[in-house]
mmCIF file of C-alpha atoms and ligand atoms in Angstrom:
data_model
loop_
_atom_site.group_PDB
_atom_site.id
_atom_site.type_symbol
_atom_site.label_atom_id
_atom_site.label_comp_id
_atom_site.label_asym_id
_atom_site.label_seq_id
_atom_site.Cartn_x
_atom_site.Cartn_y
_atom_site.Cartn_z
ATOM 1 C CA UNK A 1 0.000 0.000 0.000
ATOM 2 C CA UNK A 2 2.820 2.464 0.922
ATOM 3 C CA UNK A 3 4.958 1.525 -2.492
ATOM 4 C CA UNK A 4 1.827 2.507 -4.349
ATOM 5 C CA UNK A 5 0.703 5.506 -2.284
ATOM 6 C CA UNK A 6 4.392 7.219 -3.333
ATOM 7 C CA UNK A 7 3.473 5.939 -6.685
ATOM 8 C CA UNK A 8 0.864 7.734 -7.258
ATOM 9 C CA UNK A 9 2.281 10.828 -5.000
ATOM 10 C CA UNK A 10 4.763 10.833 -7.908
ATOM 11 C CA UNK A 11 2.493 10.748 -10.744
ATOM 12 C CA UNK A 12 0.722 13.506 -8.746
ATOM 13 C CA UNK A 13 3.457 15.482 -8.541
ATOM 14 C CA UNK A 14 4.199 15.126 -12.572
ATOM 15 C CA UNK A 15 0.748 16.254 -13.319
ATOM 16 C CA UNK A 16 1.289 19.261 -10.639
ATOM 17 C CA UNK A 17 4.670 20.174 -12.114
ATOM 18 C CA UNK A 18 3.086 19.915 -15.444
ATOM 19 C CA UNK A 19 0.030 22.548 -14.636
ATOM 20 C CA UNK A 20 3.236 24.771 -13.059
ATOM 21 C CA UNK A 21 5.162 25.266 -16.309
ATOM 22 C CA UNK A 22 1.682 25.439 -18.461
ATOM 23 C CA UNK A 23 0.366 28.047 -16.229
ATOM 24 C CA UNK A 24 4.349 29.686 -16.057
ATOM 25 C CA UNK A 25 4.099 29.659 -19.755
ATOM 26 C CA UNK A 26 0.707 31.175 -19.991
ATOM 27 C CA UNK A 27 2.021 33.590 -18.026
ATOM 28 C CA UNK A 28 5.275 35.321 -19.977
ATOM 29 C CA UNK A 29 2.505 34.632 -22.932
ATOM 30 C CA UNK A 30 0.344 37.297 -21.617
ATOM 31 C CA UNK A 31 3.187 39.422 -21.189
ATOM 32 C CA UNK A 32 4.468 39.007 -24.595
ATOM 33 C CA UNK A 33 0.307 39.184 -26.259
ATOM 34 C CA UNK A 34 0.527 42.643 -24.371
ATOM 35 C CA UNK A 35 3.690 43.658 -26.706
ATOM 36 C CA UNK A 36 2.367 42.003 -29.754
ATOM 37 C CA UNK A 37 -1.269 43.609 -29.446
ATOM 38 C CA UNK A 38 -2.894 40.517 -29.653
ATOM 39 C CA UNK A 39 -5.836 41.168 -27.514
ATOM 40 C CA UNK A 40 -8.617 42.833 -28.682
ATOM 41 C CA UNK A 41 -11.889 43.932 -27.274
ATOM 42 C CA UNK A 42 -15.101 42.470 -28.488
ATOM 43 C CA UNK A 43 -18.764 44.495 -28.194
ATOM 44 C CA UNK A 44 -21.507 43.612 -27.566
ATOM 45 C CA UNK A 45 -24.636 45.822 -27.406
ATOM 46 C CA UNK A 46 -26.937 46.307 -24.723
ATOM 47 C CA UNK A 47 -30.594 47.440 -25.890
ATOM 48 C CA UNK A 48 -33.480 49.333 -23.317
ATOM 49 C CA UNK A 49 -36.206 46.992 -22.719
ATOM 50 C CA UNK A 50 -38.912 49.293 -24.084
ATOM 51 C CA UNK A 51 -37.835 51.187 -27.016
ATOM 52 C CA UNK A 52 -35.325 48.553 -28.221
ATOM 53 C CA UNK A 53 -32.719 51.051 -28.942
ATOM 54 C CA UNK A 54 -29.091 50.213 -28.102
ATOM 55 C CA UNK A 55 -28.213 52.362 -24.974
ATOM 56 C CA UNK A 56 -24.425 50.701 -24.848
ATOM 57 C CA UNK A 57 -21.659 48.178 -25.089
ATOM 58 C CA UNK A 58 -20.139 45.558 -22.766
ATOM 59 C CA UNK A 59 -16.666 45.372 -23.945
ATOM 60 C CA UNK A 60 -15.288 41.480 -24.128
ATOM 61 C CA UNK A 61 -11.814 40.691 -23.998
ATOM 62 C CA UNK A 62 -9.980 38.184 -26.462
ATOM 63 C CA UNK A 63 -7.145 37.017 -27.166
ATOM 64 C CA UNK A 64 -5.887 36.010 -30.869
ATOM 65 C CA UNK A 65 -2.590 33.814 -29.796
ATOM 66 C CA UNK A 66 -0.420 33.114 -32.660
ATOM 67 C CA UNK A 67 -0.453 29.423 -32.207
ATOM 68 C CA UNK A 68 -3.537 28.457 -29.502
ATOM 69 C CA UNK A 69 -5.558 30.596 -31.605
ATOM 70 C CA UNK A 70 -8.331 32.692 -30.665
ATOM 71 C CA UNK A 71 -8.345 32.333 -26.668
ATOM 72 C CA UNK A 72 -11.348 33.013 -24.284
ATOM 73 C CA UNK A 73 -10.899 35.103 -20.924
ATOM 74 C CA UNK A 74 -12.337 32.358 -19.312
ATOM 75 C CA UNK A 75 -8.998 30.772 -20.051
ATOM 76 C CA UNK A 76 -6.619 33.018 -19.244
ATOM 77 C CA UNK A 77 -8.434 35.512 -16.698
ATOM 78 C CA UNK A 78 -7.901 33.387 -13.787
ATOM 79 C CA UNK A 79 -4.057 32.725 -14.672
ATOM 80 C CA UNK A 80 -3.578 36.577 -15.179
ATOM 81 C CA UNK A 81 -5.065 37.299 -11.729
ATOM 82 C CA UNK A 82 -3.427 34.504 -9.872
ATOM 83 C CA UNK A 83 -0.049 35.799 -11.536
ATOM 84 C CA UNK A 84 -0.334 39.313 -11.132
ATOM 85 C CA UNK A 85 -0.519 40.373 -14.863
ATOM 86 C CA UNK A 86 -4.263 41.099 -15.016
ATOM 87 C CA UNK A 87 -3.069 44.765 -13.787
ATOM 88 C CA UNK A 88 -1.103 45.215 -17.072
ATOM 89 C CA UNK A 89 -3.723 43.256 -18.503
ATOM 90 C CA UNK A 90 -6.511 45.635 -16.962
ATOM 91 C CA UNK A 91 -5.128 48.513 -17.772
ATOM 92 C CA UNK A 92 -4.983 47.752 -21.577
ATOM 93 C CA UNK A 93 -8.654 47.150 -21.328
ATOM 94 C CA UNK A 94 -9.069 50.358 -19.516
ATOM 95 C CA UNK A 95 -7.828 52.962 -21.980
ATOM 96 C CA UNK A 96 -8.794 50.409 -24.975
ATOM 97 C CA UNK A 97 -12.473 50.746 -23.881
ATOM 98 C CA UNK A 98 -11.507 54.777 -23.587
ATOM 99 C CA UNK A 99 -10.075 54.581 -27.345
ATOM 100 C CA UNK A 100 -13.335 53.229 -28.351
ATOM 101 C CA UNK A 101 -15.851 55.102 -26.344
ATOM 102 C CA UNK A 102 -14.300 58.286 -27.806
ATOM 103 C CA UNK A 103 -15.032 57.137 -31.659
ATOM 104 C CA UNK A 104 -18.665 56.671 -30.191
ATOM 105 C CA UNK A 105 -21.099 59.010 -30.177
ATOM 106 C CA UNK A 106 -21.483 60.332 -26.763
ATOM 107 C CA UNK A 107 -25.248 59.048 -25.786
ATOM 108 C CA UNK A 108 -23.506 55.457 -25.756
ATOM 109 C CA UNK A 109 -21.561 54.063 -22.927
ATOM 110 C CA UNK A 110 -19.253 51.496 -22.667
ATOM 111 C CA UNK A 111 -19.349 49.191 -19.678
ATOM 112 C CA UNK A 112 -15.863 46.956 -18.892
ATOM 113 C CA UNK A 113 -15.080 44.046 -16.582
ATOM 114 C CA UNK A 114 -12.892 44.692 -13.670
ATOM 115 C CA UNK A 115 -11.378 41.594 -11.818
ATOM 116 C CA UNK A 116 -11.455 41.583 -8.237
ATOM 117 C CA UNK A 117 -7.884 41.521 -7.892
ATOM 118 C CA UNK A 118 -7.412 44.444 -10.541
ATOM 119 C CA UNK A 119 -10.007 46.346 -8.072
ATOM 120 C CA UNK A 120 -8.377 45.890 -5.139
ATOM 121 C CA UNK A 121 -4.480 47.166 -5.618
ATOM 122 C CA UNK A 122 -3.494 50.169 -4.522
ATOM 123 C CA UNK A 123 -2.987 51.531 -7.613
ATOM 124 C CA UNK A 124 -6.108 50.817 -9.382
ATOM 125 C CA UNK A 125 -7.841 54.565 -8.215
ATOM 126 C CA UNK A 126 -4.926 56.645 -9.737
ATOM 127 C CA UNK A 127 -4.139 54.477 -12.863
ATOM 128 C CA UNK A 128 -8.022 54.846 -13.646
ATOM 129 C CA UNK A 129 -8.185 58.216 -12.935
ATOM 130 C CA UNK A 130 -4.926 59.210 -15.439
ATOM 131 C CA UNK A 131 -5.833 57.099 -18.512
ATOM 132 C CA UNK A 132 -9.557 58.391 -18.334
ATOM 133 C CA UNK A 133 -8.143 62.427 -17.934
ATOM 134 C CA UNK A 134 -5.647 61.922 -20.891
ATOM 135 C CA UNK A 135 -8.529 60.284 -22.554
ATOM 136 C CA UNK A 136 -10.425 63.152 -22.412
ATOM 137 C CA UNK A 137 -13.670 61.014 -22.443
ATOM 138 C CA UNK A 138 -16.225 61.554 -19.067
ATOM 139 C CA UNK A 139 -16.100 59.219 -16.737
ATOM 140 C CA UNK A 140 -19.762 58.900 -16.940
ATOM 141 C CA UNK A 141 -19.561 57.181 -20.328
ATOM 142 C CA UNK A 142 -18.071 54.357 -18.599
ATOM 143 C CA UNK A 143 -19.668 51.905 -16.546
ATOM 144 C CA UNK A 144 -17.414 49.288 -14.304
ATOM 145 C CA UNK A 145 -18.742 45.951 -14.000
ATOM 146 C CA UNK A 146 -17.610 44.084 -10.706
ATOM 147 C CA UNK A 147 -18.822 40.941 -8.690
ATOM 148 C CA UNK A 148 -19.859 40.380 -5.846
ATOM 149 C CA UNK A 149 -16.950 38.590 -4.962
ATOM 150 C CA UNK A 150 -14.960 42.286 -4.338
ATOM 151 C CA UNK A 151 -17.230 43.128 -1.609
ATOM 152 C CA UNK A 152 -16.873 39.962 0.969
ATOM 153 C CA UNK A 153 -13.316 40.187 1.894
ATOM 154 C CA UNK A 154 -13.059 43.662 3.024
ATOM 155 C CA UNK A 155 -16.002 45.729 3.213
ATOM 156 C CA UNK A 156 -15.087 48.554 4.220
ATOM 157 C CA UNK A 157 -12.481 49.240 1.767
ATOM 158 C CA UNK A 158 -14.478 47.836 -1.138
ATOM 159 C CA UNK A 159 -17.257 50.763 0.189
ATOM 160 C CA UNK A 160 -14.144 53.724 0.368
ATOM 161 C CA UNK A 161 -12.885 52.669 -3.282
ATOM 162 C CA UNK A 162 -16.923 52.210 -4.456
ATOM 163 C CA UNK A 163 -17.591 55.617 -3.157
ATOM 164 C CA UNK A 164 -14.347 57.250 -4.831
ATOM 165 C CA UNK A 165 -15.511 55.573 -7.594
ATOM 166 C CA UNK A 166 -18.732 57.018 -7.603
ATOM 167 C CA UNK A 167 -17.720 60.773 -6.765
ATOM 168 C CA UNK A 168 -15.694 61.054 -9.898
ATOM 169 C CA UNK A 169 -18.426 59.736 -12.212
ATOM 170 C CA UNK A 170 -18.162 56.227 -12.998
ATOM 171 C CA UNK A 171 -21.155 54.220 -13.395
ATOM 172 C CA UNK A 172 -21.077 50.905 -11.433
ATOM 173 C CA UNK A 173 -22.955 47.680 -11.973
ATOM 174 C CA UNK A 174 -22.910 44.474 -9.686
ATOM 175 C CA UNK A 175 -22.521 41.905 -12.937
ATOM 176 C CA UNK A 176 -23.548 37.927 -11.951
ATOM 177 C CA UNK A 177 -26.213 39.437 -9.828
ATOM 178 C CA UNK A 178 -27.325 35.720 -8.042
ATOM 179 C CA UNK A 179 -24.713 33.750 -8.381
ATOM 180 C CA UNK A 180 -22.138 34.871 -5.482
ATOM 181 C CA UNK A 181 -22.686 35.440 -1.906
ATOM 182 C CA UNK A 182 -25.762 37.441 -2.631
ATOM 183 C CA UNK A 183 -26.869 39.065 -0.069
ATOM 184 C CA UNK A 184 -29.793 42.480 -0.040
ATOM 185 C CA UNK A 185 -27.478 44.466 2.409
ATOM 186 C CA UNK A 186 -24.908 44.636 -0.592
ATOM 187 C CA UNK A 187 -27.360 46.064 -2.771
ATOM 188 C CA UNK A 188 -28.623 49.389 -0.718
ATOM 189 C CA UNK A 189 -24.994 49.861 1.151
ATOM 190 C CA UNK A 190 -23.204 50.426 -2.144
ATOM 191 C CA UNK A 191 -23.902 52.455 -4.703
ATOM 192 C CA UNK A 192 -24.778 50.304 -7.803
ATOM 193 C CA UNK A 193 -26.457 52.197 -10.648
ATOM 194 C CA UNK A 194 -26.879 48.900 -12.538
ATOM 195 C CA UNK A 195 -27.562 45.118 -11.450
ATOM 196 C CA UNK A 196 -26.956 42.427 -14.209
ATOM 197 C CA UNK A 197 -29.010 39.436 -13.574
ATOM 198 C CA UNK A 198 -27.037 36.550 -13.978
ATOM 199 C CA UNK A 199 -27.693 34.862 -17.299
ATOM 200 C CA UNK A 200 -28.096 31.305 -15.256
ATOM 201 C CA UNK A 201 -31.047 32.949 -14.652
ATOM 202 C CA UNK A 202 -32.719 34.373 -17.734
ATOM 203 C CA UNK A 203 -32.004 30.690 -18.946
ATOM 204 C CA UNK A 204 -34.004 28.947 -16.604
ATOM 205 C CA UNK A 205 -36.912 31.204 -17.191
ATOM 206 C CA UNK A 206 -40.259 29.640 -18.218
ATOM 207 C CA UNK A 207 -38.939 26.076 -17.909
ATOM 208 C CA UNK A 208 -38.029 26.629 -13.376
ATOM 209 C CA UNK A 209 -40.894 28.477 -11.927
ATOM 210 C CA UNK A 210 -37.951 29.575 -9.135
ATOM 211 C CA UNK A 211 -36.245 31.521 -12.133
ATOM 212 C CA UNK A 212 -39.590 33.470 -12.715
ATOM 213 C CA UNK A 213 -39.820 34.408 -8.953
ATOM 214 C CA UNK A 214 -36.075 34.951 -8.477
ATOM 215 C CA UNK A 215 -36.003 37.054 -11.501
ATOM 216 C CA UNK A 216 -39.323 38.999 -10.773
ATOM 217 C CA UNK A 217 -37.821 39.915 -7.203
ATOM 218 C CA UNK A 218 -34.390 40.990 -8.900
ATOM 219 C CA UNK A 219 -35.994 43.380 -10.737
ATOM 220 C CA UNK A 220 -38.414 44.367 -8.400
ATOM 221 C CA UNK A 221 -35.671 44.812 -5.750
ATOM 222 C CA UNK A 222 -33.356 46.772 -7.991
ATOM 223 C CA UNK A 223 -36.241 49.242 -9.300
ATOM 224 C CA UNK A 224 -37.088 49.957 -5.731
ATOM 225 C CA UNK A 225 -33.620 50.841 -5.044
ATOM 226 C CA UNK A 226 -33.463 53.249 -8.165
ATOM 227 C CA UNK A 227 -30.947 50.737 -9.811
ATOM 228 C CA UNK A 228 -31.189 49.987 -13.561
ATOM 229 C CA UNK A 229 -31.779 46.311 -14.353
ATOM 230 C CA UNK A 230 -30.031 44.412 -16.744
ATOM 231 C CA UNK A 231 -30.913 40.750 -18.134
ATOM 232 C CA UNK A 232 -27.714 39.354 -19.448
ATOM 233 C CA UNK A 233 -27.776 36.367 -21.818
ATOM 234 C CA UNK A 234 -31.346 36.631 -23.847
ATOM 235 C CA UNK A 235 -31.158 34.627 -26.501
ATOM 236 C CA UNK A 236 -35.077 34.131 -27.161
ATOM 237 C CA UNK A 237 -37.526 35.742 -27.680
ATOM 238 C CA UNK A 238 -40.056 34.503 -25.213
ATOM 239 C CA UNK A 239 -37.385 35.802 -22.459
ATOM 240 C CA UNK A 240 -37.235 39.129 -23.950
ATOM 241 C CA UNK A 241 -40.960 39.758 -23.716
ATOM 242 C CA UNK A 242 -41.235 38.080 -20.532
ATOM 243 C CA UNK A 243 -38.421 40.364 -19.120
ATOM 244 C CA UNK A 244 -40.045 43.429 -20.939
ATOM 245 C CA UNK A 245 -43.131 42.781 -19.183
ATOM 246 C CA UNK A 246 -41.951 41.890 -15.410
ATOM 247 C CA UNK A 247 -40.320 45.631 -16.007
ATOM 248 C CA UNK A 248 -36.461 45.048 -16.434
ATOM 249 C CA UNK A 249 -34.925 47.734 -17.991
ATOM 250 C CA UNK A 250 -32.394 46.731 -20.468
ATOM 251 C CA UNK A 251 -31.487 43.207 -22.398
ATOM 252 C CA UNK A 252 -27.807 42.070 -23.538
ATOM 253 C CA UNK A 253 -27.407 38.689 -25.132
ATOM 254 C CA UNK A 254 -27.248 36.424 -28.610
ATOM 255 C CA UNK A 255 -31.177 37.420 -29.510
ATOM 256 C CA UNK A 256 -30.207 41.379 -29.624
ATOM 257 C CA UNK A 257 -26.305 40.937 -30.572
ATOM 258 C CA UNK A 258 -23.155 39.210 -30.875
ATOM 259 C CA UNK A 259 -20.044 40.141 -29.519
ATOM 260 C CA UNK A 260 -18.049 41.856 -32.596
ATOM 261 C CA UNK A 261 -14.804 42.907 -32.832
ATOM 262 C CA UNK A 262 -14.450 46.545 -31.818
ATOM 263 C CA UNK A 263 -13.209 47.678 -35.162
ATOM 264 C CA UNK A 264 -16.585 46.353 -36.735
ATOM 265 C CA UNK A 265 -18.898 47.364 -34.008
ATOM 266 C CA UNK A 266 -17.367 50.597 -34.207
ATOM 267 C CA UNK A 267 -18.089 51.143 -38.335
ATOM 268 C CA UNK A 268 -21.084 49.695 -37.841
ATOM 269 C CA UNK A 269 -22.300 52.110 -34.936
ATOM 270 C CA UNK A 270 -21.381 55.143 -36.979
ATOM 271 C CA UNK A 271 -22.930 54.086 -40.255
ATOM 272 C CA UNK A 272 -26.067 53.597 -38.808
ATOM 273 C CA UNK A 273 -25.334 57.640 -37.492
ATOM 274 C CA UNK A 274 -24.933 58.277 -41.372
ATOM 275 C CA UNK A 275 -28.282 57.020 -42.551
HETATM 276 P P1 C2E B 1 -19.415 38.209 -18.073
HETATM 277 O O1 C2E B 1 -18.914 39.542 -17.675
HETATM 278 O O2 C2E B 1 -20.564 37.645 -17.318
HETATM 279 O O3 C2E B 1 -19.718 38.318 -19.625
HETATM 280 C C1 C2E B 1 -20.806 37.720 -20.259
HETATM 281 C C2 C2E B 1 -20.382 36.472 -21.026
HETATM 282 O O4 C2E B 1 -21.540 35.901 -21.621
HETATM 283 C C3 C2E B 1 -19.430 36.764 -22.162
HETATM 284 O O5 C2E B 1 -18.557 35.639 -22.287
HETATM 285 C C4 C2E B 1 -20.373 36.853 -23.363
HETATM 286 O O6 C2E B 1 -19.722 36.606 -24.603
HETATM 287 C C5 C2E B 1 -21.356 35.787 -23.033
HETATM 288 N N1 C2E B 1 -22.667 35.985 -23.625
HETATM 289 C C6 C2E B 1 -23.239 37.141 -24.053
HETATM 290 N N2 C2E B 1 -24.507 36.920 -24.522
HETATM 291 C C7 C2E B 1 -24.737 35.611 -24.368
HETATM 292 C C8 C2E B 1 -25.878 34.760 -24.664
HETATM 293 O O7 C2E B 1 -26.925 35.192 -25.126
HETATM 294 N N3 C2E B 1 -25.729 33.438 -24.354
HETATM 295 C C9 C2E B 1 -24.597 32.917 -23.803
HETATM 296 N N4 C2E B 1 -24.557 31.603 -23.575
HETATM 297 N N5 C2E B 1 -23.510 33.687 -23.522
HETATM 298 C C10 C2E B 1 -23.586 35.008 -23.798
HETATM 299 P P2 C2E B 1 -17.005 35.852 -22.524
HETATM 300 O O8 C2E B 1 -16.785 36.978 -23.478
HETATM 301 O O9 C2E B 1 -16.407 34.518 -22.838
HETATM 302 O O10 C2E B 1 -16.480 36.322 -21.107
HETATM 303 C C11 C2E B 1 -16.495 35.461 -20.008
HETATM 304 C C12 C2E B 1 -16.128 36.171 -18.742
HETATM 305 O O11 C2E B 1 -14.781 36.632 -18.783
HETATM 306 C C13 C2E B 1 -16.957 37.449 -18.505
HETATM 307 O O12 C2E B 1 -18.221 37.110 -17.965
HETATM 308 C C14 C2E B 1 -16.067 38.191 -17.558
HETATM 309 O O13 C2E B 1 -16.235 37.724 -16.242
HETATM 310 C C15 C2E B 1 -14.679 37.815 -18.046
HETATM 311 N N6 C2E B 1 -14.140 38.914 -18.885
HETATM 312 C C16 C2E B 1 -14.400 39.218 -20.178
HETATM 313 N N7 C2E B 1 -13.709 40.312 -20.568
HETATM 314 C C17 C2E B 1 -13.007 40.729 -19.494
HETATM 315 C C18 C2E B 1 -12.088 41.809 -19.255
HETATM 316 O O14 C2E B 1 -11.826 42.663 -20.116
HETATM 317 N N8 C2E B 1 -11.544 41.894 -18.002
HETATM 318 C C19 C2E B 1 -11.869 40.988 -17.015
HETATM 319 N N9 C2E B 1 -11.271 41.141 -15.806
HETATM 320 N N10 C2E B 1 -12.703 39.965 -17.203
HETATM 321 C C20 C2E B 1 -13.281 39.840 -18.427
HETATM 322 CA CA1 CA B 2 -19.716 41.520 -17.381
HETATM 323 CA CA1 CA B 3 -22.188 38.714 -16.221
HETATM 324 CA CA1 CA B 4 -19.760 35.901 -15.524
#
């Protein structure tokens, strides 16, 4: 039993050492797909409820690697925050989405993921606050999608950086509204202008009769707290009308558009300005 308990303590070990260099080479990839400009934002539209008019964009980050091809964040997100490099990595998306919000006309805004760990360094205030002023877009054009998971650990300073947040214009939504450690005190102790309903959620609905409740009392929740609601992930249209109707305010997903590549979205937004 013991020869074959070191056994497979060795073939553990290979596999560990294994995931090591992978996730070591993932890592000085990054770096070098920072220098190469091989990410790229993706955007996808987000359209009011009632009028059907697009009110914004969530930008998307991807990754075209020269060999692995094009690369989802869902890949290399979690690698770039456990390394360090999603601050580089942020900050790319940062005055990317500025770039692009600035060839927009200025009724749109542009909404962009921030990781928890990109949140929470000391720098993230100042860096923010620079790109945006050399920008020379407002701050109100942009909207900062976090999680819930950047309000557990420290409260207190996830309010103080919320709040600065807040006072110099940037519009913040609560994204994955659902899935995390939900809990109501979050929602009227911060200052949220948006909550995204999770799209685990707006998938379930009609076919769980829980969705319909949990969703109804999302919306209902965030309306009475003068939030904006946002269904993420409609793809039919059965859960477009039924969202419509229980009174959320705006939809994103497949049924009102793909993510496209920035350069695309961008021509396409301002030839539909032209005619
Ligand atoms: P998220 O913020 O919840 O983004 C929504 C995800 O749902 C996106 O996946 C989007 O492409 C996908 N989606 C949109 N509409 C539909 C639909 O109708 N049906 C389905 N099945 N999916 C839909 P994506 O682009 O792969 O991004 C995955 C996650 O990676 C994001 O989840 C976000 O947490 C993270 N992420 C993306 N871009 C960035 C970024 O620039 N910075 C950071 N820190 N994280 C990012
Ligand atoms: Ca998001
Ligand atoms: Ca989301
Ligand atoms: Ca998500």
């Amino acid at each position: 039993a013991k020869k074959s308990g070191r056994s497979t303590f060795r073939i553990y070990r290979r596999g560990m050492d294994e995931l090591i260099e992978k996730r070591r080479a993932l890592e000085a990839d990054i770096e070098r797909g920072l220098e190469r400009e091989e990410f790229e934002l993706y955007l996808q539209p987000r359209v009011a409820a009632r009028s059907g008019d697009v009110v914004g964009y969530e930008a998307l980050i991807r990754w075209n690697h020269p060999e692995r091809g094009m690369v989802s964040p869902g890949d290399f997100i979690p690698v770039a925050e456990v390394s360090g490099k999603i601050i580089a990595l942020g900050e790319w998306v940062v005055r990317e989405a500025c770039r692009l919000a600035s060839l927009c006309p200025d009724h749109l805004h542009l909404s962009l993921n921030v990781s928890p760990v990109q949140f929470r360094h000391p720098d993230f205030l100042s860096h923010l606050d620079r790109i945006v002023r050399v920008s020379g877009i407002a701050p109100q054009r942009l909207e900062l999608e976090i999680t819930e998971s950047v309000l557990i650990d420290d409260d207190e300073r996830a309010l103080s950086i919320l709040t600065h947040l807040k006072s110099a214009g940037f519009r913040i939504a609560l994204d994955d509204f659902g899935t995390g450690y939900s809990s109501l005190s979050y929602l009227s102790r911060y200052p949220f202008d948006v909550i995204k309903i999770d799209r685990s959620f707006v998938a379930a609905l009609g076919t769980e009769e829980a969705a319909n409740s949990i969703v109804r009392t999302i919306i209902d929740l965030g309306r009475g707290l003068g939030m904006r609601v946002v269904a993420e992930g409609v793809e039919t249209i059965e859960q477009a009308v039924h969202l419509s109707e229980t009174g959320c305010d705006e939809l994103q997903g497949y049924l009102l558009g793909r993510p496209l590549p920035a350069a695309e979205a961008v021509t396409e937004i301002t030839n539909t300005l032209v005619r």
